[in-house]
Amino acid sequence: MPPRVRPSYPGDTLNDGGDLIMRAMCDVFEAIETRRAVRAFRPDPVPRETVEAILDLAARAPSGSNIQPWKVWVVTGAAKERLSQRILAAHEADDPEQQEEYPYYPDRWEEPYLARRRQLGLALYGLLGIAKGDNAAMKRQFGRNYSFFGAPVGLILTIDRSLNQGSWFDLGTFLQSILLAARGFGLDTCPQQAFAKFNRLIRAELAIPESQVVACGIALGHADPQAPENQLHTPREPRAAFATFVES
């Protein structure tokens, strides 16, 4: 088998020996710092080669015993629009056939998680001018998930139903790797668990086997800097609130 040739990436240059050197648009520290959930994208296309390069990089994510439990379904163009329209119709109709196939949020919210969730909701809806209790406007805004917030590329991540919780940790490392690799190309993302509710519809539309759990979606593209919702910057707890150092 011939050696695998890495595709050229934006910013690549040649060194004195003629070898291709990858130049990311930001380093790993900047990628972590600037990664955020973008909820409005420009329609500018993302080349397939760039999406492939992001997935190639993300595939280096760690997994227990190197089982690599993830699969990705990439939707663009007419296929993405068709999927979005079908999900939006089901969302607007409150289709009872569409049910979550795994629990994501707790059955009962407790502190400090409830306060953090409320803080995010108030901040986001405040930027959008949606008043507390305006359920119709909230539902419309939530429905924008299913158009991938206008991004030109949508990803659906799945995991084999036979696997246990440990493999879901692995899926999380793969998900984060996609988000950070996208920043290296100057792109933005939004991880979207909202798609899991419509797993039956998505599985049928994309011919995903029943053996695969629809875990989440990811919107991928260029952020719209003028969109008010993209002015949201979520706070993080200080290190002292979550880290314990045991030294003796």
Short mmCIF file of C-alpha atoms in Angstrom, two decimals:
data_model
loop_
_atom_site.label_atom_id
_atom_site.label_comp_id
_atom_site.label_asym_id
_atom_site.label_seq_id
_atom_site.Cartn_x
_atom_site.Cartn_y
_atom_site.Cartn_z
CA MET A 1 0.00 0.00 0.00
CA PRO A 2 1.48 3.44 -0.92
CA PRO A 3 2.15 5.88 1.94
CA ARG A 4 -0.74 8.18 2.82
CA VAL A 5 -0.22 11.72 1.58
CA ARG A 6 -1.46 14.51 3.80
CA PRO A 7 -3.60 17.06 1.94
CA SER A 8 -2.43 20.66 1.90
CA TYR A 9 -4.12 22.96 4.40
CA PRO A 10 -4.65 26.73 4.46
CA GLY A 11 -1.42 28.42 5.50
CA ASP A 12 0.86 25.54 4.45
CA THR A 13 4.35 26.55 3.37
CA LEU A 14 7.53 24.84 2.22
CA ASN A 15 10.65 24.83 4.36
CA ASP A 16 14.21 24.98 3.01
CA GLY A 17 14.16 21.24 2.36
CA GLY A 18 10.98 21.45 0.35
CA ASP A 19 8.83 19.72 2.99
CA LEU A 20 5.27 20.88 3.49
CA ILE A 21 4.70 22.53 6.88
CA MET A 22 1.20 22.98 8.23
CA ARG A 23 0.42 26.47 9.55
CA ALA A 24 -2.81 26.56 11.51
CA MET A 25 -4.71 29.83 11.68
CA CYS A 26 -4.44 29.65 15.48
CA ASP A 27 -2.45 27.57 17.95
CA VAL A 28 -3.99 25.06 20.32
CA PHE A 29 -4.20 27.52 23.23
CA GLU A 30 -6.01 30.08 21.10
CA ALA A 31 -8.28 27.38 19.68
CA ILE A 32 -9.36 26.34 23.19
CA GLU A 33 -9.78 29.96 24.30
CA THR A 34 -11.78 31.07 21.25
CA ARG A 35 -13.94 27.99 20.77
CA ARG A 36 -17.58 28.81 21.47
CA ALA A 37 -21.05 27.69 20.49
CA VAL A 38 -21.97 29.83 17.49
CA ARG A 39 -25.71 30.16 16.80
CA ALA A 40 -25.66 32.14 13.55
CA PHE A 41 -23.47 31.40 10.53
CA ARG A 42 -22.73 33.06 7.22
CA PRO A 43 -23.64 30.98 4.14
CA ASP A 44 -20.04 31.00 2.86
CA PRO A 45 -19.21 27.47 1.68
CA VAL A 46 -16.61 25.28 3.39
CA PRO A 47 -14.60 23.15 0.93
CA ARG A 48 -15.03 19.41 1.30
CA GLU A 49 -11.23 19.11 1.54
CA THR A 50 -11.30 21.26 4.67
CA VAL A 51 -14.01 19.14 6.29
CA GLU A 52 -12.03 16.01 5.45
CA ALA A 53 -8.87 17.52 6.97
CA ILE A 54 -10.76 18.41 10.18
CA LEU A 55 -12.03 14.84 10.48
CA ASP A 56 -8.56 13.43 9.76
CA LEU A 57 -7.16 15.49 12.63
CA ALA A 58 -10.04 14.67 14.99
CA ALA A 59 -9.51 10.96 14.34
CA ARG A 60 -6.34 11.26 16.44
CA ALA A 61 -8.56 11.62 19.53
CA PRO A 62 -7.86 9.02 22.24
CA SER A 63 -10.17 6.09 22.89
CA GLY A 64 -10.00 3.12 25.26
CA SER A 65 -8.04 0.27 23.64
CA ASN A 66 -8.07 2.39 20.46
CA ILE A 67 -11.56 1.16 19.54
CA GLN A 68 -12.45 4.56 17.95
CA PRO A 69 -16.20 4.22 18.58
CA TRP A 70 -17.36 7.21 16.52
CA LYS A 71 -19.00 7.59 13.14
CA VAL A 72 -19.79 10.84 11.32
CA TRP A 73 -22.43 11.65 8.71
CA VAL A 74 -21.64 14.88 6.82
CA VAL A 75 -24.56 16.73 5.21
CA THR A 76 -24.29 19.70 2.86
CA GLY A 77 -26.26 21.29 0.04
CA ALA A 78 -29.62 19.81 -0.90
CA ALA A 79 -29.20 16.87 1.48
CA LYS A 80 -28.75 19.21 4.45
CA GLU A 81 -31.72 21.35 3.43
CA ARG A 82 -33.95 18.30 3.02
CA LEU A 83 -32.96 16.93 6.43
CA SER A 84 -33.47 20.32 8.09
CA GLN A 85 -36.90 20.80 6.56
CA ARG A 86 -38.09 17.39 7.69
CA ILE A 87 -36.87 17.91 11.26
CA LEU A 88 -38.28 21.44 11.45
CA ALA A 89 -41.69 20.20 10.33
CA ALA A 90 -41.65 17.54 13.05
CA HIS A 91 -40.44 20.09 15.62
CA GLU A 92 -43.17 22.58 14.77
CA ALA A 93 -45.83 19.87 14.84
CA ASP A 94 -44.59 18.45 18.17
CA ASP A 95 -44.52 15.05 16.50
CA PRO A 96 -45.07 12.50 19.31
CA GLU A 97 -43.17 9.86 17.34
CA GLN A 98 -39.94 11.75 17.93
CA GLN A 99 -38.48 10.78 21.30
CA GLU A 100 -35.04 11.04 22.90
CA GLU A 101 -33.25 7.70 22.86
CA TYR A 102 -30.91 8.54 25.74
CA PRO A 103 -31.10 10.88 28.74
CA TYR A 104 -28.98 14.00 28.47
CA TYR A 105 -30.14 16.30 31.23
CA PRO A 106 -30.86 15.19 34.81
CA ASP A 107 -34.36 14.10 35.81
CA ARG A 108 -34.23 16.69 38.58
CA TRP A 109 -32.16 19.86 38.41
CA GLU A 110 -30.10 20.78 41.46
CA GLU A 111 -27.65 23.56 42.24
CA PRO A 112 -25.27 24.80 41.01
CA TYR A 113 -26.34 23.36 37.65
CA LEU A 114 -29.81 24.89 37.61
CA ALA A 115 -28.47 28.41 38.23
CA ARG A 116 -25.88 28.06 35.48
CA ARG A 117 -28.50 26.85 33.01
CA ARG A 118 -30.83 29.71 33.87
CA GLN A 119 -28.00 32.22 33.55
CA LEU A 120 -27.24 31.01 30.03
CA GLY A 121 -30.90 31.08 28.97
CA LEU A 122 -31.45 34.59 30.29
CA ALA A 123 -28.30 35.87 28.59
CA LEU A 124 -29.06 34.27 25.22
CA TYR A 125 -32.73 35.19 25.06
CA GLY A 126 -31.91 38.68 26.31
CA LEU A 127 -29.59 39.25 23.35
CA LEU A 128 -32.34 38.03 21.03
CA GLY A 129 -35.02 40.19 22.61
CA ILE A 130 -37.10 37.18 23.67
CA ALA A 131 -39.01 37.86 26.87
CA LYS A 132 -39.29 35.34 29.67
CA GLY A 133 -42.43 33.27 29.13
CA ASP A 134 -42.60 33.86 25.39
CA ASN A 135 -42.75 30.17 24.65
CA ALA A 136 -43.56 30.56 20.96
CA ALA A 137 -40.46 32.69 20.35
CA MET A 138 -38.33 30.32 22.41
CA LYS A 139 -39.57 27.37 20.36
CA ARG A 140 -38.78 29.20 17.09
CA GLN A 141 -35.28 30.00 18.33
CA PHE A 142 -34.72 26.42 19.45
CA GLY A 143 -35.91 25.27 16.05
CA ARG A 144 -32.98 27.09 14.45
CA ASN A 145 -30.87 24.20 15.71
CA TYR A 146 -32.37 22.09 12.96
CA SER A 147 -31.13 24.35 10.17
CA PHE A 148 -27.68 24.04 11.76
CA PHE A 149 -28.06 27.78 12.52
CA GLY A 150 -27.50 28.51 8.85
CA ALA A 151 -24.11 26.79 8.66
CA PRO A 152 -23.22 25.28 5.25
CA VAL A 153 -22.04 22.01 6.80
CA GLY A 154 -23.83 19.77 9.27
CA LEU A 155 -22.31 16.77 11.03
CA ILE A 156 -24.25 14.00 12.75
CA LEU A 157 -22.20 11.96 15.23
CA THR A 158 -23.25 8.42 16.11
CA ILE A 159 -21.98 5.64 18.34
CA ASP A 160 -22.63 1.91 18.32
CA ARG A 161 -25.56 0.98 20.55
CA SER A 162 -23.68 -2.02 21.95
CA LEU A 163 -21.05 0.17 23.65
CA ASN A 164 -21.12 1.39 27.24
CA GLN A 165 -20.50 4.67 29.05
CA GLY A 166 -16.73 4.56 28.68
CA SER A 167 -17.04 4.75 24.92
CA TRP A 168 -19.22 7.84 25.28
CA PHE A 169 -16.25 9.51 27.01
CA ASP A 170 -14.24 8.62 23.92
CA LEU A 171 -16.92 10.12 21.69
CA GLY A 172 -16.61 13.33 23.70
CA THR A 173 -12.88 13.55 23.03
CA PHE A 174 -13.58 13.10 19.32
CA LEU A 175 -16.28 15.78 19.42
CA GLN A 176 -13.96 18.27 21.14
CA SER A 177 -11.20 17.45 18.66
CA ILE A 178 -13.51 18.40 15.79
CA LEU A 179 -14.37 21.70 17.47
CA LEU A 180 -10.71 22.60 18.05
CA ALA A 181 -9.51 21.45 14.63
CA ALA A 182 -12.19 23.65 13.06
CA ARG A 183 -10.74 26.66 14.90
CA GLY A 184 -7.37 25.82 13.35
CA PHE A 185 -8.98 26.50 9.97
CA GLY A 186 -10.57 29.73 11.17
CA LEU A 187 -14.00 28.08 11.34
CA ASP A 188 -16.65 28.03 14.05
CA THR A 189 -18.96 25.33 15.36
CA CYS A 190 -21.92 24.57 17.56
CA PRO A 191 -22.31 21.13 19.17
CA GLN A 192 -26.03 20.28 19.16
CA GLN A 193 -27.53 17.52 21.27
CA ALA A 194 -30.91 18.78 20.05
CA PHE A 195 -30.70 16.46 17.05
CA ALA A 196 -30.87 13.34 19.23
CA LYS A 197 -34.61 13.78 19.78
CA PHE A 198 -35.18 13.27 16.05
CA ASN A 199 -33.07 10.13 15.84
CA ARG A 200 -35.72 8.10 14.01
CA LEU A 201 -36.19 10.71 11.34
CA ILE A 202 -32.45 11.28 10.93
CA ARG A 203 -31.72 7.56 10.79
CA ALA A 204 -34.29 7.11 8.02
CA GLU A 205 -33.16 10.15 6.03
CA LEU A 206 -29.45 9.33 6.15
CA ALA A 207 -29.75 5.53 6.09
CA ILE A 208 -28.09 5.23 9.50
CA PRO A 209 -28.34 1.67 10.87
CA GLU A 210 -30.53 1.04 13.89
CA SER A 211 -27.38 -0.22 15.62
CA GLN A 212 -26.11 3.38 15.77
CA VAL A 213 -27.26 5.87 18.42
CA VAL A 214 -27.68 9.39 17.07
CA ALA A 215 -25.62 11.20 19.69
CA CYS A 216 -25.53 14.81 18.49
CA GLY A 217 -25.03 17.18 15.60
CA ILE A 218 -22.43 19.85 14.89
CA ALA A 219 -22.91 23.01 12.84
CA LEU A 220 -19.73 23.97 10.98
CA GLY A 221 -18.96 27.17 9.11
CA HIS A 222 -18.09 30.86 9.42
CA ALA A 223 -19.70 32.77 12.28
CA ASP A 224 -21.85 35.78 11.44
CA PRO A 225 -20.19 38.54 13.50
CA GLN A 226 -23.26 40.80 13.20
CA ALA A 227 -25.70 38.35 14.76
CA PRO A 228 -26.66 39.41 18.30
CA GLU A 229 -26.63 35.85 19.62
CA ASN A 230 -22.97 35.58 18.66
CA GLN A 231 -22.15 38.30 21.17
CA LEU A 232 -22.81 35.76 23.92
CA HIS A 233 -19.73 34.87 25.97
CA THR A 234 -20.42 32.28 28.62
CA PRO A 235 -18.58 32.50 31.95
CA ARG A 236 -16.51 29.68 33.39
CA GLU A 237 -15.99 28.74 37.00
CA PRO A 238 -12.56 29.64 38.39
CA ARG A 239 -10.05 26.81 38.77
CA ALA A 240 -10.42 26.86 42.55
CA ALA A 241 -14.08 25.91 42.20
CA PHE A 242 -13.41 22.57 40.49
CA ALA A 243 -9.79 21.57 41.04
CA THR A 244 -8.32 19.93 44.14
CA PHE A 245 -4.55 19.53 44.47
CA VAL A 246 -3.42 16.71 46.77
CA GLU A 247 0.32 17.05 47.38
CA SER A 248 1.06 15.15 50.58
#
